[in-house]
Amino acid sequence: MKGAEKRMQLLNNYFIMEDAVPERYCDYILQYGQKLKEQEAKIGWSGNLPKEEVEKIRHSKIVWLDERWIYREIEPLVREANIQAGWNFEWSTTESFQFTKYEGSKKQHYDWHADSKPQDFGNRLIRKISASLILVDKENYEGGDFQINIPSSPDKTQIVNVTLLKKGTMIFFPSFVYHRVTPVTKGTRYSLVSWSKGKDFI
């Protein structure tokens, strides 16, 4: 099966694992990330776009985390989700984790995007499985909904609003699936994002 065909024949466009990570572990990641220096989230292809234009697409604060104790917790969950969702993608490594903060006072968000594109990268490793761990309960913020755009035909799409209410919940999805986080309108939304990489689909 060619790479493009495999992308279009998913058994599941996303997979949710509730109580994937203990609440106390989420609290520790949250406290740890909050102590580190934040930076403005960027867009890889934005080039010299003014900050105001970038923020129309993506507006949040992030911290990069490389701690081994996070890899030990998250990577086994990615392996399990990959099997349970029926993807069985081959992957070999995980990028640095992204601790992400969306503030309601600033209506922060991330508009429609995919974490990898359907094109041939040759021997280059590409993102195959994206995952987001929810670090706070939904009652701590308003808005900030996670939405998936599911292709259903060449000219129609289906937008699915994925309910992620409880901290410790993880959502996994193929990195080429389009998704977004709607503006947070009140409170603060925190998550830990990961990308597991492997050779391109052939």
JSON list of N, CA and C in Angstrom, two decimals, residues 92-144:
[
{"chain": "A", "resi": 92, "resn": "SER", "atom": "N", "xyz": [10.55, 5.28, 15.64]},
{"chain": "A", "resi": 92, "resn": "SER", "atom": "CA", "xyz": [11.77, 4.92, 16.34]},
{"chain": "A", "resi": 92, "resn": "SER", "atom": "C", "xyz": [12.22, 5.95, 17.37]},
{"chain": "A", "resi": 93, "resn": "THR", "atom": "N", "xyz": [11.70, 7.15, 17.33]},
{"chain": "A", "resi": 93, "resn": "THR", "atom": "CA", "xyz": [12.19, 8.17, 18.25]},
{"chain": "A", "resi": 93, "resn": "THR", "atom": "C", "xyz": [11.09, 9.19, 18.54]},
{"chain": "A", "resi": 94, "resn": "THR", "atom": "N", "xyz": [11.27, 9.92, 19.63]},
{"chain": "A", "resi": 94, "resn": "THR", "atom": "CA", "xyz": [10.32, 10.96, 20.03]},
{"chain": "A", "resi": 94, "resn": "THR", "atom": "C", "xyz": [11.05, 12.28, 20.16]},
{"chain": "A", "resi": 95, "resn": "GLU", "atom": "N", "xyz": [10.45, 13.33, 19.60]},
{"chain": "A", "resi": 95, "resn": "GLU", "atom": "CA", "xyz": [11.05, 14.66, 19.71]},
{"chain": "A", "resi": 95, "resn": "GLU", "atom": "C", "xyz": [10.97, 15.16, 21.15]},
{"chain": "A", "resi": 96, "resn": "SER", "atom": "N", "xyz": [11.58, 16.31, 21.39]},
{"chain": "A", "resi": 96, "resn": "SER", "atom": "CA", "xyz": [11.42, 16.97, 22.68]},
{"chain": "A", "resi": 96, "resn": "SER", "atom": "C", "xyz": [9.94, 17.24, 22.93]},
{"chain": "A", "resi": 97, "resn": "PHE", "atom": "N", "xyz": [9.55, 17.16, 24.18]},
{"chain": "A", "resi": 97, "resn": "PHE", "atom": "CA", "xyz": [8.16, 17.40, 24.55]},
{"chain": "A", "resi": 97, "resn": "PHE", "atom": "C", "xyz": [7.89, 18.90, 24.63]},
{"chain": "A", "resi": 98, "resn": "GLN", "atom": "N", "xyz": [6.68, 19.27, 24.28]},
{"chain": "A", "resi": 98, "resn": "GLN", "atom": "CA", "xyz": [6.30, 20.68, 24.29]},
{"chain": "A", "resi": 98, "resn": "GLN", "atom": "C", "xyz": [5.26, 20.92, 25.38]},
{"chain": "A", "resi": 99, "resn": "PHE", "atom": "N", "xyz": [5.66, 21.63, 26.41]},
{"chain": "A", "resi": 99, "resn": "PHE", "atom": "CA", "xyz": [4.75, 22.05, 27.46]},
{"chain": "A", "resi": 99, "resn": "PHE", "atom": "C", "xyz": [4.09, 23.34, 26.97]},
{"chain": "A", "resi": 100, "resn": "THR", "atom": "N", "xyz": [2.76, 23.31, 26.82]},
{"chain": "A", "resi": 100, "resn": "THR", "atom": "CA", "xyz": [2.06, 24.39, 26.14]},
{"chain": "A", "resi": 100, "resn": "THR", "atom": "C", "xyz": [1.03, 25.05, 27.04]},
{"chain": "A", "resi": 101, "resn": "LYS", "atom": "N", "xyz": [1.01, 26.37, 27.01]},
{"chain": "A", "resi": 101, "resn": "LYS", "atom": "CA", "xyz": [0.07, 27.14, 27.83]},
{"chain": "A", "resi": 101, "resn": "LYS", "atom": "C", "xyz": [-0.76, 28.06, 26.93]},
{"chain": "A", "resi": 102, "resn": "TYR", "atom": "N", "xyz": [-2.09, 27.95, 27.06]},
{"chain": "A", "resi": 102, "resn": "TYR", "atom": "CA", "xyz": [-3.02, 28.84, 26.36]},
{"chain": "A", "resi": 102, "resn": "TYR", "atom": "C", "xyz": [-3.75, 29.67, 27.41]},
{"chain": "A", "resi": 103, "resn": "GLU", "atom": "N", "xyz": [-3.58, 30.98, 27.36]},
{"chain": "A", "resi": 103, "resn": "GLU", "atom": "CA", "xyz": [-4.20, 31.88, 28.34]},
{"chain": "A", "resi": 103, "resn": "GLU", "atom": "C", "xyz": [-5.51, 32.46, 27.83]},
{"chain": "A", "resi": 104, "resn": "GLY", "atom": "N", "xyz": [-6.55, 32.34, 28.65]},
{"chain": "A", "resi": 104, "resn": "GLY", "atom": "CA", "xyz": [-7.84, 32.86, 28.28]},
{"chain": "A", "resi": 104, "resn": "GLY", "atom": "C", "xyz": [-7.88, 34.38, 28.17]},
{"chain": "A", "resi": 105, "resn": "SER", "atom": "N", "xyz": [-7.09, 35.06, 28.98]},
{"chain": "A", "resi": 105, "resn": "SER", "atom": "CA", "xyz": [-7.08, 36.52, 28.96]},
{"chain": "A", "resi": 105, "resn": "SER", "atom": "C", "xyz": [-6.57, 37.07, 27.63]},
{"chain": "A", "resi": 106, "resn": "LYS", "atom": "N", "xyz": [-5.84, 36.21, 26.88]},
{"chain": "A", "resi": 106, "resn": "LYS", "atom": "CA", "xyz": [-5.28, 36.62, 25.59]},
{"chain": "A", "resi": 106, "resn": "LYS", "atom": "C", "xyz": [-5.95, 35.88, 24.42]},
{"chain": "A", "resi": 107, "resn": "LYS", "atom": "N", "xyz": [-6.99, 35.09, 24.74]},
{"chain": "A", "resi": 107, "resn": "LYS", "atom": "CA", "xyz": [-7.72, 34.32, 23.72]},
{"chain": "A", "resi": 107, "resn": "LYS", "atom": "C", "xyz": [-6.75, 33.47, 22.87]},
{"chain": "A", "resi": 108, "resn": "GLN", "atom": "N", "xyz": [-5.82, 32.84, 23.53]},
{"chain": "A", "resi": 108, "resn": "GLN", "atom": "CA", "xyz": [-4.79, 32.08, 22.81]},
{"chain": "A", "resi": 108, "resn": "GLN", "atom": "C", "xyz": [-5.37, 30.80, 22.20]},
{"chain": "A", "resi": 109, "resn": "HIS", "atom": "N", "xyz": [-4.75, 30.38, 21.10]},
{"chain": "A", "resi": 109, "resn": "HIS", "atom": "CA", "xyz": [-5.31, 29.30, 20.29]},
{"chain": "A", "resi": 109, "resn": "HIS", "atom": "C", "xyz": [-4.24, 28.77, 19.33]},
{"chain": "A", "resi": 110, "resn": "TYR", "atom": "N", "xyz": [-4.61, 27.74, 18.55]},
{"chain": "A", "resi": 110, "resn": "TYR", "atom": "CA", "xyz": [-3.78, 27.26, 17.44]},
{"chain": "A", "resi": 110, "resn": "TYR", "atom": "C", "xyz": [-4.75, 26.81, 16.35]},
{"chain": "A", "resi": 111, "resn": "ASP", "atom": "N", "xyz": [-4.74, 27.52, 15.23]},
{"chain": "A", "resi": 111, "resn": "ASP", "atom": "CA", "xyz": [-5.70, 27.26, 14.16]},
{"chain": "A", "resi": 111, "resn": "ASP", "atom": "C", "xyz": [-5.34, 25.96, 13.42]},
{"chain": "A", "resi": 112, "resn": "TRP", "atom": "N", "xyz": [-6.14, 25.62, 12.40]},
{"chain": "A", "resi": 112, "resn": "TRP", "atom": "CA", "xyz": [-5.99, 24.36, 11.68]},
{"chain": "A", "resi": 112, "resn": "TRP", "atom": "C", "xyz": [-4.57, 24.15, 11.17]},
{"chain": "A", "resi": 113, "resn": "HIS", "atom": "N", "xyz": [-4.04, 22.96, 11.43]},
{"chain": "A", "resi": 113, "resn": "HIS", "atom": "CA", "xyz": [-2.70, 22.62, 10.96]},
{"chain": "A", "resi": 113, "resn": "HIS", "atom": "C", "xyz": [-2.51, 21.11, 11.06]},
{"chain": "A", "resi": 114, "resn": "ALA", "atom": "N", "xyz": [-1.51, 20.62, 10.38]},
{"chain": "A", "resi": 114, "resn": "ALA", "atom": "CA", "xyz": [-1.07, 19.22, 10.51]},
{"chain": "A", "resi": 114, "resn": "ALA", "atom": "C", "xyz": [0.37, 19.25, 10.99]},
{"chain": "A", "resi": 115, "resn": "ASP", "atom": "N", "xyz": [0.76, 18.25, 11.77]},
{"chain": "A", "resi": 115, "resn": "ASP", "atom": "CA", "xyz": [2.12, 18.21, 12.29]},
{"chain": "A", "resi": 115, "resn": "ASP", "atom": "C", "xyz": [3.13, 17.65, 11.30]},
{"chain": "A", "resi": 116, "resn": "SER", "atom": "N", "xyz": [2.64, 16.97, 10.25]},
{"chain": "A", "resi": 116, "resn": "SER", "atom": "CA", "xyz": [3.50, 16.53, 9.15]},
{"chain": "A", "resi": 116, "resn": "SER", "atom": "C", "xyz": [2.68, 16.58, 7.88]},
{"chain": "A", "resi": 117, "resn": "LYS", "atom": "N", "xyz": [3.36, 16.67, 6.75]},
{"chain": "A", "resi": 117, "resn": "LYS", "atom": "CA", "xyz": [2.68, 16.79, 5.47]},
{"chain": "A", "resi": 117, "resn": "LYS", "atom": "C", "xyz": [2.85, 15.52, 4.64]},
{"chain": "A", "resi": 118, "resn": "PRO", "atom": "N", "xyz": [1.87, 15.17, 3.83]},
{"chain": "A", "resi": 118, "resn": "PRO", "atom": "CA", "xyz": [1.95, 13.96, 3.00]},
{"chain": "A", "resi": 118, "resn": "PRO", "atom": "C", "xyz": [2.84, 14.14, 1.78]},
{"chain": "A", "resi": 119, "resn": "GLN", "atom": "N", "xyz": [4.12, 14.03, 2.01]},
{"chain": "A", "resi": 119, "resn": "GLN", "atom": "CA", "xyz": [5.06, 14.15, 0.90]},
{"chain": "A", "resi": 119, "resn": "GLN", "atom": "C", "xyz": [6.27, 13.26, 1.17]},
{"chain": "A", "resi": 120, "resn": "ASP", "atom": "N", "xyz": [7.03, 13.00, 0.16]},
{"chain": "A", "resi": 120, "resn": "ASP", "atom": "CA", "xyz": [8.15, 12.07, 0.27]},
{"chain": "A", "resi": 120, "resn": "ASP", "atom": "C", "xyz": [9.38, 12.79, 0.81]},
{"chain": "A", "resi": 121, "resn": "PHE", "atom": "N", "xyz": [9.85, 12.37, 1.98]},
{"chain": "A", "resi": 121, "resn": "PHE", "atom": "CA", "xyz": [11.04, 12.97, 2.57]},
{"chain": "A", "resi": 121, "resn": "PHE", "atom": "C", "xyz": [12.26, 12.08, 2.38]},
{"chain": "A", "resi": 122, "resn": "GLY", "atom": "N", "xyz": [12.13, 11.03, 1.60]},
{"chain": "A", "resi": 122, "resn": "GLY", "atom": "CA", "xyz": [13.27, 10.13, 1.41]},
{"chain": "A", "resi": 122, "resn": "GLY", "atom": "C", "xyz": [13.62, 9.43, 2.70]},
{"chain": "A", "resi": 123, "resn": "ASN", "atom": "N", "xyz": [14.86, 9.55, 3.14]},
{"chain": "A", "resi": 123, "resn": "ASN", "atom": "CA", "xyz": [15.32, 8.87, 4.35]},
{"chain": "A", "resi": 123, "resn": "ASN", "atom": "C", "xyz": [15.13, 9.70, 5.61]},
{"chain": "A", "resi": 124, "resn": "ARG", "atom": "N", "xyz": [14.58, 10.88, 5.45]},
{"chain": "A", "resi": 124, "resn": "ARG", "atom": "CA", "xyz": [14.37, 11.74, 6.61]},
{"chain": "A", "resi": 124, "resn": "ARG", "atom": "C", "xyz": [13.24, 11.21, 7.49]},
{"chain": "A", "resi": 125, "resn": "LEU", "atom": "N", "xyz": [13.43, 11.26, 8.83]},
{"chain": "A", "resi": 125, "resn": "LEU", "atom": "CA", "xyz": [12.38, 10.85, 9.74]},
{"chain": "A", "resi": 125, "resn": "LEU", "atom": "C", "xyz": [11.29, 11.90, 9.79]},
{"chain": "A", "resi": 126, "resn": "ILE", "atom": "N", "xyz": [10.05, 11.46, 9.79]},
{"chain": "A", "resi": 126, "resn": "ILE", "atom": "CA", "xyz": [8.93, 12.39, 9.84]},
{"chain": "A", "resi": 126, "resn": "ILE", "atom": "C", "xyz": [8.06, 12.09, 11.06]},
{"chain": "A", "resi": 127, "resn": "ARG", "atom": "N", "xyz": [7.29, 13.06, 11.46]},
{"chain": "A", "resi": 127, "resn": "ARG", "atom": "CA", "xyz": [6.33, 12.86, 12.54]},
{"chain": "A", "resi": 127, "resn": "ARG", "atom": "C", "xyz": [5.23, 11.92, 12.06]},
{"chain": "A", "resi": 128, "resn": "LYS", "atom": "N", "xyz": [4.97, 10.89, 12.87]},
{"chain": "A", "resi": 128, "resn": "LYS", "atom": "CA", "xyz": [3.93, 9.92, 12.50]},
{"chain": "A", "resi": 128, "resn": "LYS", "atom": "C", "xyz": [2.77, 9.89, 13.49]},
{"chain": "A", "resi": 129, "resn": "ILE", "atom": "N", "xyz": [3.09, 9.96, 14.78]},
{"chain": "A", "resi": 129, "resn": "ILE", "atom": "CA", "xyz": [2.04, 9.93, 15.80]},
{"chain": "A", "resi": 129, "resn": "ILE", "atom": "C", "xyz": [2.18, 11.15, 16.70]},
{"chain": "A", "resi": 130, "resn": "SER", "atom": "N", "xyz": [1.15, 11.96, 16.74]},
{"chain": "A", "resi": 130, "resn": "SER", "atom": "CA", "xyz": [1.11, 13.10, 17.63]},
{"chain": "A", "resi": 130, "resn": "SER", "atom": "C", "xyz": [0.28, 12.73, 18.85]},
{"chain": "A", "resi": 131, "resn": "ALA", "atom": "N", "xyz": [0.61, 13.32, 19.99]},
{"chain": "A", "resi": 131, "resn": "ALA", "atom": "CA", "xyz": [-0.14, 13.04, 21.22]},
{"chain": "A", "resi": 131, "resn": "ALA", "atom": "C", "xyz": [-0.18, 14.29, 22.09]},
{"chain": "A", "resi": 132, "resn": "SER", "atom": "N", "xyz": [-1.26, 14.44, 22.80]},
{"chain": "A", "resi": 132, "resn": "SER", "atom": "CA", "xyz": [-1.41, 15.57, 23.72]},
{"chain": "A", "resi": 132, "resn": "SER", "atom": "C", "xyz": [-1.95, 15.06, 25.05]},
{"chain": "A", "resi": 133, "resn": "LEU", "atom": "N", "xyz": [-1.22, 15.33, 26.10]},
{"chain": "A", "resi": 133, "resn": "LEU", "atom": "CA", "xyz": [-1.63, 14.98, 27.46]},
{"chain": "A", "resi": 133, "resn": "LEU", "atom": "C", "xyz": [-2.24, 16.21, 28.11]},
{"chain": "A", "resi": 134, "resn": "ILE", "atom": "N", "xyz": [-3.47, 16.08, 28.59]},
{"chain": "A", "resi": 134, "resn": "ILE", "atom": "CA", "xyz": [-4.16, 17.19, 29.24]},
{"chain": "A", "resi": 134, "resn": "ILE", "atom": "C", "xyz": [-3.70, 17.27, 30.70]},
{"chain": "A", "resi": 135, "resn": "LEU", "atom": "N", "xyz": [-3.21, 18.44, 31.10]},
{"chain": "A", "resi": 135, "resn": "LEU", "atom": "CA", "xyz": [-2.60, 18.59, 32.41]},
{"chain": "A", "resi": 135, "resn": "LEU", "atom": "C", "xyz": [-3.51, 19.23, 33.45]},
{"chain": "A", "resi": 136, "resn": "VAL", "atom": "N", "xyz": [-4.64, 19.78, 33.03]},
{"chain": "A", "resi": 136, "resn": "VAL", "atom": "CA", "xyz": [-5.59, 20.38, 33.97]},
{"chain": "A", "resi": 136, "resn": "VAL", "atom": "C", "xyz": [-7.01, 19.97, 33.58]},
{"chain": "A", "resi": 137, "resn": "ASP", "atom": "N", "xyz": [-7.88, 19.90, 34.57]},
{"chain": "A", "resi": 137, "resn": "ASP", "atom": "CA", "xyz": [-9.28, 19.58, 34.29]},
{"chain": "A", "resi": 137, "resn": "ASP", "atom": "C", "xyz": [-9.94, 20.70, 33.51]},
{"chain": "A", "resi": 138, "resn": "LYS", "atom": "N", "xyz": [-10.95, 20.37, 32.71]},
{"chain": "A", "resi": 138, "resn": "LYS", "atom": "CA", "xyz": [-11.64, 21.33, 31.87]},
{"chain": "A", "resi": 138, "resn": "LYS", "atom": "C", "xyz": [-12.29, 22.44, 32.69]},
{"chain": "A", "resi": 139, "resn": "GLU", "atom": "N", "xyz": [-12.63, 22.17, 33.94]},
{"chain": "A", "resi": 139, "resn": "GLU", "atom": "CA", "xyz": [-13.26, 23.18, 34.79]},
{"chain": "A", "resi": 139, "resn": "GLU", "atom": "C", "xyz": [-12.33, 24.36, 35.07]},
{"chain": "A", "resi": 140, "resn": "ASN", "atom": "N", "xyz": [-11.03, 24.22, 34.76]},
{"chain": "A", "resi": 140, "resn": "ASN", "atom": "CA", "xyz": [-10.07, 25.29, 34.98]},
{"chain": "A", "resi": 140, "resn": "ASN", "atom": "C", "xyz": [-10.02, 26.30, 33.84]},
{"chain": "A", "resi": 141, "resn": "TYR", "atom": "N", "xyz": [-10.72, 26.02, 32.74]},
{"chain": "A", "resi": 141, "resn": "TYR", "atom": "CA", "xyz": [-10.70, 26.95, 31.62]},
{"chain": "A", "resi": 141, "resn": "TYR", "atom": "C", "xyz": [-11.95, 26.77, 30.77]},
{"chain": "A", "resi": 142, "resn": "GLU", "atom": "N", "xyz": [-12.23, 27.78, 29.95]},
{"chain": "A", "resi": 142, "resn": "GLU", "atom": "CA", "xyz": [-13.34, 27.71, 29.00]},
{"chain": "A", "resi": 142, "resn": "GLU", "atom": "C", "xyz": [-12.79, 27.86, 27.60]},
{"chain": "A", "resi": 143, "resn": "GLY", "atom": "N", "xyz": [-13.48, 27.30, 26.62]},
{"chain": "A", "resi": 143, "resn": "GLY", "atom": "CA", "xyz": [-12.96, 27.28, 25.26]},
{"chain": "A", "resi": 143, "resn": "GLY", "atom": "C", "xyz": [-11.85, 26.25, 25.18]},
{"chain": "A", "resi": 144, "resn": "GLY", "atom": "N", "xyz": [-10.89, 26.49, 24.30]},
{"chain": "A", "resi": 144, "resn": "GLY", "atom": "CA", "xyz": [-9.75, 25.57, 24.20]},
{"chain": "A", "resi": 144, "resn": "GLY", "atom": "C", "xyz": [-10.15, 24.17, 23.79]}
]
